[in-house]
Tab-separated table of C-alpha atoms in Angstrom:
chain	number	residue	atom	x	y	z
A	1	UNK	CA	-21.073	-56.207	29.900
A	2	UNK	CA	-22.432	-55.156	33.279
A	3	UNK	CA	-22.781	-58.689	34.552
A	4	UNK	CA	-20.535	-59.949	37.349
A	5	UNK	CA	-17.509	-62.104	36.562
A	6	UNK	CA	-19.113	-65.076	38.354
A	7	UNK	CA	-22.195	-64.914	36.143
A	8	UNK	CA	-19.960	-64.770	33.065
A	9	UNK	CA	-18.079	-67.854	34.296
A	10	UNK	CA	-21.383	-69.684	34.555
A	11	UNK	CA	-22.197	-69.125	30.898
A	12	UNK	CA	-21.314	-71.571	28.194
A	13	UNK	CA	-17.981	-71.486	26.403
A	14	UNK	CA	-19.557	-70.332	23.129
A	15	UNK	CA	-21.358	-67.456	24.853
A	16	UNK	CA	-18.176	-66.348	26.580
A	17	UNK	CA	-16.142	-66.424	23.401
A	18	UNK	CA	-18.903	-64.651	21.467
A	19	UNK	CA	-18.993	-61.983	24.160
A	20	UNK	CA	-15.231	-61.456	23.938
A	21	UNK	CA	-15.302	-61.285	20.146
A	22	UNK	CA	-18.222	-58.851	20.228
A	23	UNK	CA	-16.392	-56.673	22.708
A	24	UNK	CA	-13.285	-56.752	20.530
A	25	UNK	CA	-15.249	-55.762	17.414
A	26	UNK	CA	-17.110	-53.032	19.277
A	27	UNK	CA	-13.895	-51.458	20.592
A	28	UNK	CA	-12.263	-51.730	17.181
A	29	UNK	CA	-15.233	-50.096	15.400
A	30	UNK	CA	-15.402	-47.287	17.958
A	31	UNK	CA	-11.697	-46.670	17.564
A	32	UNK	CA	-11.892	-46.629	13.761
A	33	UNK	CA	-14.868	-44.251	13.792
A	34	UNK	CA	-13.113	-41.904	16.228
A	35	UNK	CA	-9.963	-42.065	14.136
A	36	UNK	CA	-11.858	-41.218	10.952
A	37	UNK	CA	-13.612	-38.308	12.643
A	38	UNK	CA	-10.316	-36.974	13.974
A	39	UNK	CA	-8.655	-37.267	10.567
A	40	UNK	CA	-11.608	-35.510	8.954
A	41	UNK	CA	-11.399	-32.709	11.517
A	42	UNK	CA	-7.655	-32.311	10.939
A	43	UNK	CA	-8.185	-32.262	7.187
A	44	UNK	CA	-10.852	-29.559	7.505
A	45	UNK	CA	-8.592	-27.450	9.735
A	46	UNK	CA	-5.718	-27.786	7.267
A	47	UNK	CA	-7.978	-26.908	4.328
A	48	UNK	CA	-9.322	-23.878	6.166
A	49	UNK	CA	-5.812	-22.642	6.963
A	50	UNK	CA	-4.650	-23.155	3.386
A	51	UNK	CA	-7.801	-21.590	1.918
A	52	UNK	CA	-7.139	-18.446	3.967
A	53	UNK	CA	-3.352	-18.298	3.784
A	54	UNK	CA	-2.756	-19.007	0.099
A	55	UNK	CA	-5.113	-16.271	-1.229
A	56	UNK	CA	-3.554	-13.845	1.247
A	57	UNK	CA	-0.075	-14.688	-0.003
A	58	UNK	CA	-1.199	-14.386	-3.628
A	59	UNK	CA	-2.818	-10.995	-3.039
A	60	UNK	CA	0.221	-9.780	-1.076
A	61	UNK	CA	2.466	-10.840	-3.952
A	62	UNK	CA	0.176	-9.038	-6.392
A	63	UNK	CA	0.305	-5.874	-4.277
A	64	UNK	CA	4.108	-6.005	-4.177
A	65	UNK	CA	4.227	-6.505	-7.935
A	66	UNK	CA	1.908	-3.560	-8.537
A	67	UNK	CA	4.003	-1.428	-6.204
A	68	UNK	CA	7.126	-2.285	-8.168
A	69	UNK	CA	5.275	-1.514	-11.390
A	70	UNK	CA	4.214	1.870	-9.991
A	71	UNK	CA	7.834	2.567	-9.073
A	72	UNK	CA	8.958	1.701	-12.602
A	73	UNK	CA	6.223	3.690	-14.344
A	74	UNK	CA	6.985	6.680	-12.129
A	75	UNK	CA	10.632	6.480	-13.159
A	76	UNK	CA	9.618	6.242	-16.833
A	77	UNK	CA	7.270	9.197	-16.456
A	78	UNK	CA	9.940	11.385	-14.843
A	79	UNK	CA	12.333	10.612	-17.683
A	80	UNK	CA	9.795	11.661	-20.316
A	81	UNK	CA	10.772	14.764	-22.253
A	82	UNK	CA	8.510	14.190	-25.210
A	83	UNK	CA	4.764	14.746	-25.191
A	84	UNK	CA	3.890	11.621	-27.186
A	85	UNK	CA	6.037	9.387	-24.991
A	86	UNK	CA	4.414	10.861	-21.925
A	87	UNK	CA	0.947	10.270	-23.386
A	88	UNK	CA	1.920	6.636	-23.845
A	89	UNK	CA	2.912	6.402	-20.195
A	90	UNK	CA	-0.372	7.989	-19.099
A	91	UNK	CA	-2.367	5.575	-21.272
A	92	UNK	CA	-0.490	2.639	-19.757
A	93	UNK	CA	-1.408	3.839	-16.262
A	94	UNK	CA	-5.060	4.233	-17.243
A	95	UNK	CA	-5.121	0.814	-18.909
A	96	UNK	CA	-3.600	-0.773	-15.826
A	97	UNK	CA	-6.349	0.760	-13.660
A	98	UNK	CA	-4.026	1.291	-10.756
A	99	UNK	CA	-5.026	1.212	-7.912
A	100	UNK	CA	-8.603	0.085	-8.667
A	101	UNK	CA	-7.556	-3.469	-9.518
A	102	UNK	CA	-5.533	-3.760	-6.330
A	103	UNK	CA	-8.383	-2.422	-4.205
A	104	UNK	CA	-10.748	-4.972	-5.732
A	105	UNK	CA	-8.339	-7.771	-4.808
A	106	UNK	CA	-7.838	-6.251	-1.378
A	107	UNK	CA	-11.468	-6.900	-0.453
A	108	UNK	CA	-10.737	-10.640	-0.420
A	109	UNK	CA	-7.762	-10.209	1.901
A	110	UNK	CA	-8.418	-11.892	5.259
A	111	UNK	CA	-6.105	-9.872	7.496
A	112	UNK	CA	-6.298	-7.383	10.313
A	113	UNK	CA	-8.491	-4.381	9.342
A	114	UNK	CA	-5.714	-2.004	10.370
A	115	UNK	CA	-3.293	-3.580	7.890
A	116	UNK	CA	-5.925	-3.487	5.167
A	117	UNK	CA	-6.665	0.180	5.867
A	118	UNK	CA	-2.954	1.004	5.776
A	119	UNK	CA	-2.607	-0.701	2.395
A	120	UNK	CA	-5.616	1.215	1.070
A	121	UNK	CA	-4.146	4.532	2.222
A	122	UNK	CA	-0.799	3.693	0.628
A	123	UNK	CA	-2.505	2.802	-2.643
A	124	UNK	CA	-4.418	6.086	-2.695
A	125	UNK	CA	-1.202	7.956	-1.906
A	126	UNK	CA	0.610	6.194	-4.757
A	127	UNK	CA	-2.230	7.012	-7.116
A	128	UNK	CA	-2.033	10.667	-6.098
A	129	UNK	CA	1.741	10.624	-6.533
A	130	UNK	CA	1.402	9.207	-10.038
A	131	UNK	CA	-1.206	11.829	-10.924
A	132	UNK	CA	0.946	14.633	-9.487
A	133	UNK	CA	4.012	13.307	-11.299
A	134	UNK	CA	2.203	13.168	-14.642
A	135	UNK	CA	0.948	16.720	-14.169
A	136	UNK	CA	4.428	17.989	-13.256
A	137	UNK	CA	6.000	16.111	-16.179
A	138	UNK	CA	3.417	17.569	-18.587
A	139	UNK	CA	4.215	21.065	-17.314
A	140	UNK	CA	7.927	20.356	-17.632
A	141	UNK	CA	7.456	19.215	-21.240
A	142	UNK	CA	5.598	22.455	-21.991
A	143	UNK	CA	8.382	24.356	-20.256
A	144	UNK	CA	11.020	22.606	-22.347
A	145	UNK	CA	9.083	23.309	-25.537
A	146	UNK	CA	8.775	26.993	-24.630
A	147	UNK	CA	12.462	27.067	-23.759
A	148	UNK	CA	13.292	25.411	-27.065
A	149	UNK	CA	11.283	28.015	-29.004
A	150	UNK	CA	12.998	30.785	-27.060
A	151	UNK	CA	16.409	29.257	-27.765
A	152	UNK	CA	15.612	29.245	-31.481
A	153	UNK	CA	14.851	32.957	-31.289
A	154	UNK	CA	18.094	33.551	-29.354
A	155	UNK	CA	20.062	31.659	-31.972
A	156	UNK	CA	18.385	33.733	-34.682
A	157	UNK	CA	19.487	36.930	-32.923
A	158	UNK	CA	22.982	35.537	-32.573
A	159	UNK	CA	23.040	34.576	-36.226
A	160	UNK	CA	22.042	38.108	-37.260
A	161	UNK	CA	24.868	39.687	-35.233
A	162	UNK	CA	27.652	39.231	-37.884
A	163	UNK	CA	25.514	40.951	-40.539
A	164	UNK	CA	24.796	43.845	-38.187
A	165	UNK	CA	28.489	44.025	-37.316
A	166	UNK	CA	29.442	44.296	-40.971
A	167	UNK	CA	26.907	47.057	-41.500
A	168	UNK	CA	27.991	49.155	-38.508
A	169	UNK	CA	31.659	48.330	-38.256
A	170	UNK	CA	32.683	51.005	-40.782
A	171	UNK	CA	31.306	53.703	-38.515
A	172	UNK	CA	34.221	53.239	-36.143
A	173	UNK	CA	31.981	53.880	-33.149
A	174	UNK	CA	33.664	52.474	-29.991
A	175	UNK	CA	30.274	52.318	-28.290
A	176	UNK	CA	29.182	49.700	-30.780
A	177	UNK	CA	32.002	47.381	-29.707
A	178	UNK	CA	30.930	47.746	-26.086
A	179	UNK	CA	27.324	47.003	-27.049
A	180	UNK	CA	28.363	44.003	-29.177
A	181	UNK	CA	30.351	42.534	-26.292
A	182	UNK	CA	27.437	42.946	-23.868
A	183	UNK	CA	25.006	41.587	-26.477
A	184	UNK	CA	27.153	38.493	-27.094
A	185	UNK	CA	27.570	37.939	-23.373
A	186	UNK	CA	23.802	38.080	-22.822
A	187	UNK	CA	23.008	35.670	-25.645
A	188	UNK	CA	25.778	33.270	-24.622
A	189	UNK	CA	24.665	33.249	-20.978
A	190	UNK	CA	21.052	32.668	-22.030
A	191	UNK	CA	22.039	29.735	-24.219
A	192	UNK	CA	24.063	28.230	-21.384
A	193	UNK	CA	21.197	28.721	-18.941
A	194	UNK	CA	18.804	26.939	-21.309
A	195	UNK	CA	20.954	23.797	-21.012
A	196	UNK	CA	19.969	23.445	-17.313
A	197	UNK	CA	23.360	23.014	-15.738
A	198	UNK	CA	23.855	22.357	-12.051
A	199	UNK	CA	22.162	24.737	-9.662
A	200	UNK	CA	25.180	26.851	-8.507
A	201	UNK	CA	26.371	27.444	-12.066
A	202	UNK	CA	22.854	28.308	-13.211
A	203	UNK	CA	22.452	30.824	-10.383
A	204	UNK	CA	25.678	32.463	-11.461
A	205	UNK	CA	24.429	32.576	-15.054
A	206	UNK	CA	21.183	34.229	-13.910
A	207	UNK	CA	23.147	36.914	-12.090
A	208	UNK	CA	25.357	37.443	-15.135
A	209	UNK	CA	22.330	37.734	-17.430
A	210	UNK	CA	20.749	40.447	-15.282
A	211	UNK	CA	24.029	42.355	-15.089
A	212	UNK	CA	24.738	41.978	-18.817
A	213	UNK	CA	21.191	43.085	-19.755
A	214	UNK	CA	21.609	46.285	-17.764
A	215	UNK	CA	25.004	46.870	-19.376
A	216	UNK	CA	23.513	46.106	-22.786
A	217	UNK	CA	20.703	48.625	-22.398
A	218	UNK	CA	23.117	51.308	-21.203
A	219	UNK	CA	25.510	50.736	-24.112
A	220	UNK	CA	22.597	50.882	-26.579
A	221	UNK	CA	21.601	54.275	-25.202
A	222	UNK	CA	25.167	55.542	-25.581
A	223	UNK	CA	25.580	54.386	-29.174
A	224	UNK	CA	24.829	56.747	-32.092
A	225	UNK	CA	22.921	53.823	-33.594
A	226	UNK	CA	20.743	53.583	-30.538
A	227	UNK	CA	17.515	53.260	-32.519
A	228	UNK	CA	18.467	49.993	-34.137
A	229	UNK	CA	20.470	48.675	-31.221
A	230	UNK	CA	17.733	49.503	-28.750
A	231	UNK	CA	15.349	47.175	-30.505
A	232	UNK	CA	17.846	44.312	-30.437
A	233	UNK	CA	18.686	45.058	-26.822
A	234	UNK	CA	15.001	45.242	-25.920
A	235	UNK	CA	14.344	41.914	-27.643
A	236	UNK	CA	17.215	40.284	-25.760
A	237	UNK	CA	16.085	41.794	-22.448
A	238	UNK	CA	12.509	40.664	-23.078
A	239	UNK	CA	13.651	37.124	-23.859
A	240	UNK	CA	15.629	37.088	-20.652
A	241	UNK	CA	13.536	39.004	-18.122
A	242	UNK	CA	9.912	38.907	-19.289
A	243	UNK	CA	7.268	36.878	-17.437
A	244	UNK	CA	7.574	34.211	-20.094
A	245	UNK	CA	11.285	34.817	-20.579
A	246	UNK	CA	14.184	32.483	-20.097
A	247	UNK	CA	14.763	33.309	-16.435
A	248	UNK	CA	11.091	32.697	-15.618
A	249	UNK	CA	11.148	29.453	-17.595
A	250	UNK	CA	14.272	28.392	-15.754
A	251	UNK	CA	12.652	29.139	-12.375
A	252	UNK	CA	9.577	27.187	-13.414
A	253	UNK	CA	11.745	24.289	-14.586
A	254	UNK	CA	13.668	24.320	-11.308
A	255	UNK	CA	10.431	24.346	-9.298
A	256	UNK	CA	9.081	21.417	-11.339
A	257	UNK	CA	12.294	19.478	-10.844
A	258	UNK	CA	12.073	20.112	-7.086
A	259	UNK	CA	8.457	18.954	-7.126
A	260	UNK	CA	9.410	15.778	-8.982
A	261	UNK	CA	12.255	15.121	-6.554
A	262	UNK	CA	9.857	15.504	-3.636
A	263	UNK	CA	7.373	13.178	-5.335
A	264	UNK	CA	10.110	10.610	-5.889
A	265	UNK	CA	11.056	10.700	-2.222
A	266	UNK	CA	7.411	10.472	-1.141
A	267	UNK	CA	6.813	7.649	-3.583
A	268	UNK	CA	9.838	5.781	-2.278
A	269	UNK	CA	8.558	6.027	1.288
A	270	UNK	CA	4.987	5.092	0.356
A	271	UNK	CA	6.065	2.256	-1.898
A	272	UNK	CA	8.326	0.832	0.803
A	273	UNK	CA	5.487	1.095	3.315
A	274	UNK	CA	3.167	-0.728	0.928
A	275	UNK	CA	5.713	-3.456	0.268
A	276	UNK	CA	6.317	-3.838	4.006
A	277	UNK	CA	2.572	-4.243	4.583
A	278	UNK	CA	2.354	-6.819	1.796
A	279	UNK	CA	5.360	-8.664	3.216
A	280	UNK	CA	3.728	-8.587	6.649
A	281	UNK	CA	0.611	-10.193	5.162
A	282	UNK	CA	2.735	-12.853	3.450
A	283	UNK	CA	4.694	-13.464	6.639
A	284	UNK	CA	1.490	-13.736	8.656
A	285	UNK	CA	0.059	-16.226	6.162
A	286	UNK	CA	3.281	-18.217	6.110
A	287	UNK	CA	3.376	-18.253	9.916
A	288	UNK	CA	-0.197	-19.530	10.065
A	289	UNK	CA	0.681	-22.287	7.591
A	290	UNK	CA	3.734	-23.258	9.627
A	291	UNK	CA	1.713	-23.212	12.863
A	292	UNK	CA	-0.975	-25.351	11.243
A	293	UNK	CA	1.690	-27.692	9.935
A	294	UNK	CA	3.216	-28.012	13.398
A	295	UNK	CA	-0.186	-28.611	14.975
A	296	UNK	CA	-1.026	-31.243	12.388
A	297	UNK	CA	2.310	-32.942	12.948
A	298	UNK	CA	1.714	-33.040	16.702
A	299	UNK	CA	-1.799	-34.392	16.267
A	300	UNK	CA	-0.685	-36.972	13.759
A	301	UNK	CA	1.997	-38.052	16.234
A	302	UNK	CA	-0.721	-38.465	18.855
A	303	UNK	CA	-2.800	-40.444	16.370
A	304	UNK	CA	0.128	-42.699	15.513
A	305	UNK	CA	0.817	-43.278	19.204
A	306	UNK	CA	-2.859	-44.011	19.805
A	307	UNK	CA	-2.946	-46.430	16.882
A	308	UNK	CA	0.161	-48.159	18.244
A	309	UNK	CA	-1.296	-48.501	21.714
A	310	UNK	CA	-4.592	-49.697	20.304
A	311	UNK	CA	-2.786	-52.215	18.127
A	312	UNK	CA	-0.971	-53.683	21.095
A	313	UNK	CA	-4.204	-53.756	23.109
A	314	UNK	CA	-5.948	-55.486	20.217
A	315	UNK	CA	-3.134	-58.032	19.983
A	316	UNK	CA	-3.324	-58.569	23.726
A	317	UNK	CA	-7.106	-59.018	23.585
A	318	UNK	CA	-6.795	-61.386	20.632
A	319	UNK	CA	-4.204	-63.439	22.506
A	320	UNK	CA	-6.481	-63.474	25.533
A	321	UNK	CA	-9.393	-64.730	23.422
A	322	UNK	CA	-7.150	-67.294	21.759
A	323	UNK	CA	-5.860	-68.494	25.111
A	324	UNK	CA	-9.409	-68.680	26.447
A	325	UNK	CA	-10.467	-70.816	23.483
A	326	UNK	CA	-7.456	-73.088	23.883
A	327	UNK	CA	-7.876	-73.446	27.638
A	328	UNK	CA	-11.634	-73.963	27.641
A	329	UNK	CA	-12.214	-75.813	24.380
A	330	UNK	CA	-9.151	-77.232	22.719
A	331	UNK	CA	-7.336	-78.598	25.771
A	332	UNK	CA	-10.414	-80.424	27.244
A	333	UNK	CA	-11.151	-81.992	23.848
A	334	UNK	CA	-7.536	-83.127	23.552
A	335	UNK	CA	-7.726	-84.714	27.013
A	336	UNK	CA	-10.989	-86.401	26.115
A	337	UNK	CA	-9.510	-87.673	22.857
A	338	UNK	CA	-6.422	-89.022	24.626
A	339	UNK	CA	-8.671	-90.748	27.157
A	340	UNK	CA	-10.676	-92.386	24.356
A	341	UNK	CA	-7.489	-93.588	22.678
A	342	UNK	CA	-6.329	-95.068	25.968
A	343	UNK	CA	-9.675	-96.839	26.405
A	344	UNK	CA	-9.430	-98.259	22.883
A	345	UNK	CA	-5.956	-99.540	23.739
A	346	UNK	CA	-7.332	-101.157	26.915
A	347	UNK	CA	-5.574	-98.707	29.168
A	348	UNK	CA	-7.734	-97.791	32.146
A	349	UNK	CA	-7.946	-94.040	32.142
A	350	UNK	CA	-10.547	-91.922	33.963
A	351	UNK	CA	-12.643	-89.642	31.868
A	352	UNK	CA	-11.825	-85.953	32.380
A	353	UNK	CA	-14.390	-83.779	34.023
A	354	UNK	CA	-15.138	-80.208	32.855
A	355	UNK	CA	-17.036	-77.370	34.433
A	356	UNK	CA	-18.479	-76.443	31.011
A	357	UNK	CA	-21.627	-78.275	30.336
A	358	UNK	CA	-20.921	-78.885	26.622
A	359	UNK	CA	-17.755	-80.825	27.407
A	360	UNK	CA	-19.399	-82.418	30.404
A	361	UNK	CA	-22.225	-83.748	28.254
A	362	UNK	CA	-19.713	-84.885	25.624
A	363	UNK	CA	-17.714	-86.725	28.277
A	364	UNK	CA	-20.859	-88.382	29.622
A	365	UNK	CA	-21.880	-89.458	26.159
A	366	UNK	CA	-18.457	-90.949	25.459
A	367	UNK	CA	-18.463	-92.718	28.827
A	368	UNK	CA	-21.913	-94.103	28.100
């Protein structure tokens, strides 16, 4: 290939054509090999992008699903008012192994370490929220059971009031009527408070209970039947004002409800943060896939353009080789054949001369 054009012209026709065909095959093979290598490289890049992006999207979807499950199980736990139902919820959480399963999947997540650390923190926070919620719900169930037992005792006292009224009514003591009114007011207010009405109404009931208990104790002291009425008044006051009384149970219930409300708000924020992080991972993976897709499309366009250009160059080279064969081989042989036909027909025609020694020797042989 490094020889001068003049030296190539001096070669035989067969050598020149063989050289052109060899050059054509060499260029074509080099192009095909380069094309295969480029396609292989593009395929590896696409596989690498997909192998990273798809697991990330799957793990992000799993994290979002677990976050939604945690939100649902938290709601179910808060609604629990029965111990056995709550135990079922706790067992479901333990069987789910949240967040251990998510953390195990998170290790395979190929994202920014800051995002991964944020997801881990959110998972630990959600786990703590679930644990705190279950503890508060268990305490609330105990509170409701204690309140229910206390309400049964209050109803028993209220049920015994008509019998006591029949026994003491004949005395005609006006102090007894005052005591009975205060006693009924205390029991009624305690029963209403045990139903956990809205906060303003419950606060008013608490104030009424304290006032009615004081009035009840005073009226019991003033009654001639103070011995018997004192015991009933003391029992009612104890049920209302003792450390384990109804007012204390109500305060505990209110505190637990406030704690659960705070946990719900915290869980909502943490869950949204976790879902946002998972969505960010999915979006990042999807963006990488789209970028890879765009890059592949651009490179494939370049490949198609290169193939088109190469095709036209190959056609041009093939036409050049064909024209060279026709000009240097076919046309001289045709002229020589026409000359021979003319000689056979007794037409004086000079033999054609050729610069290629094969045709020159052929012409000399025919002339001879």
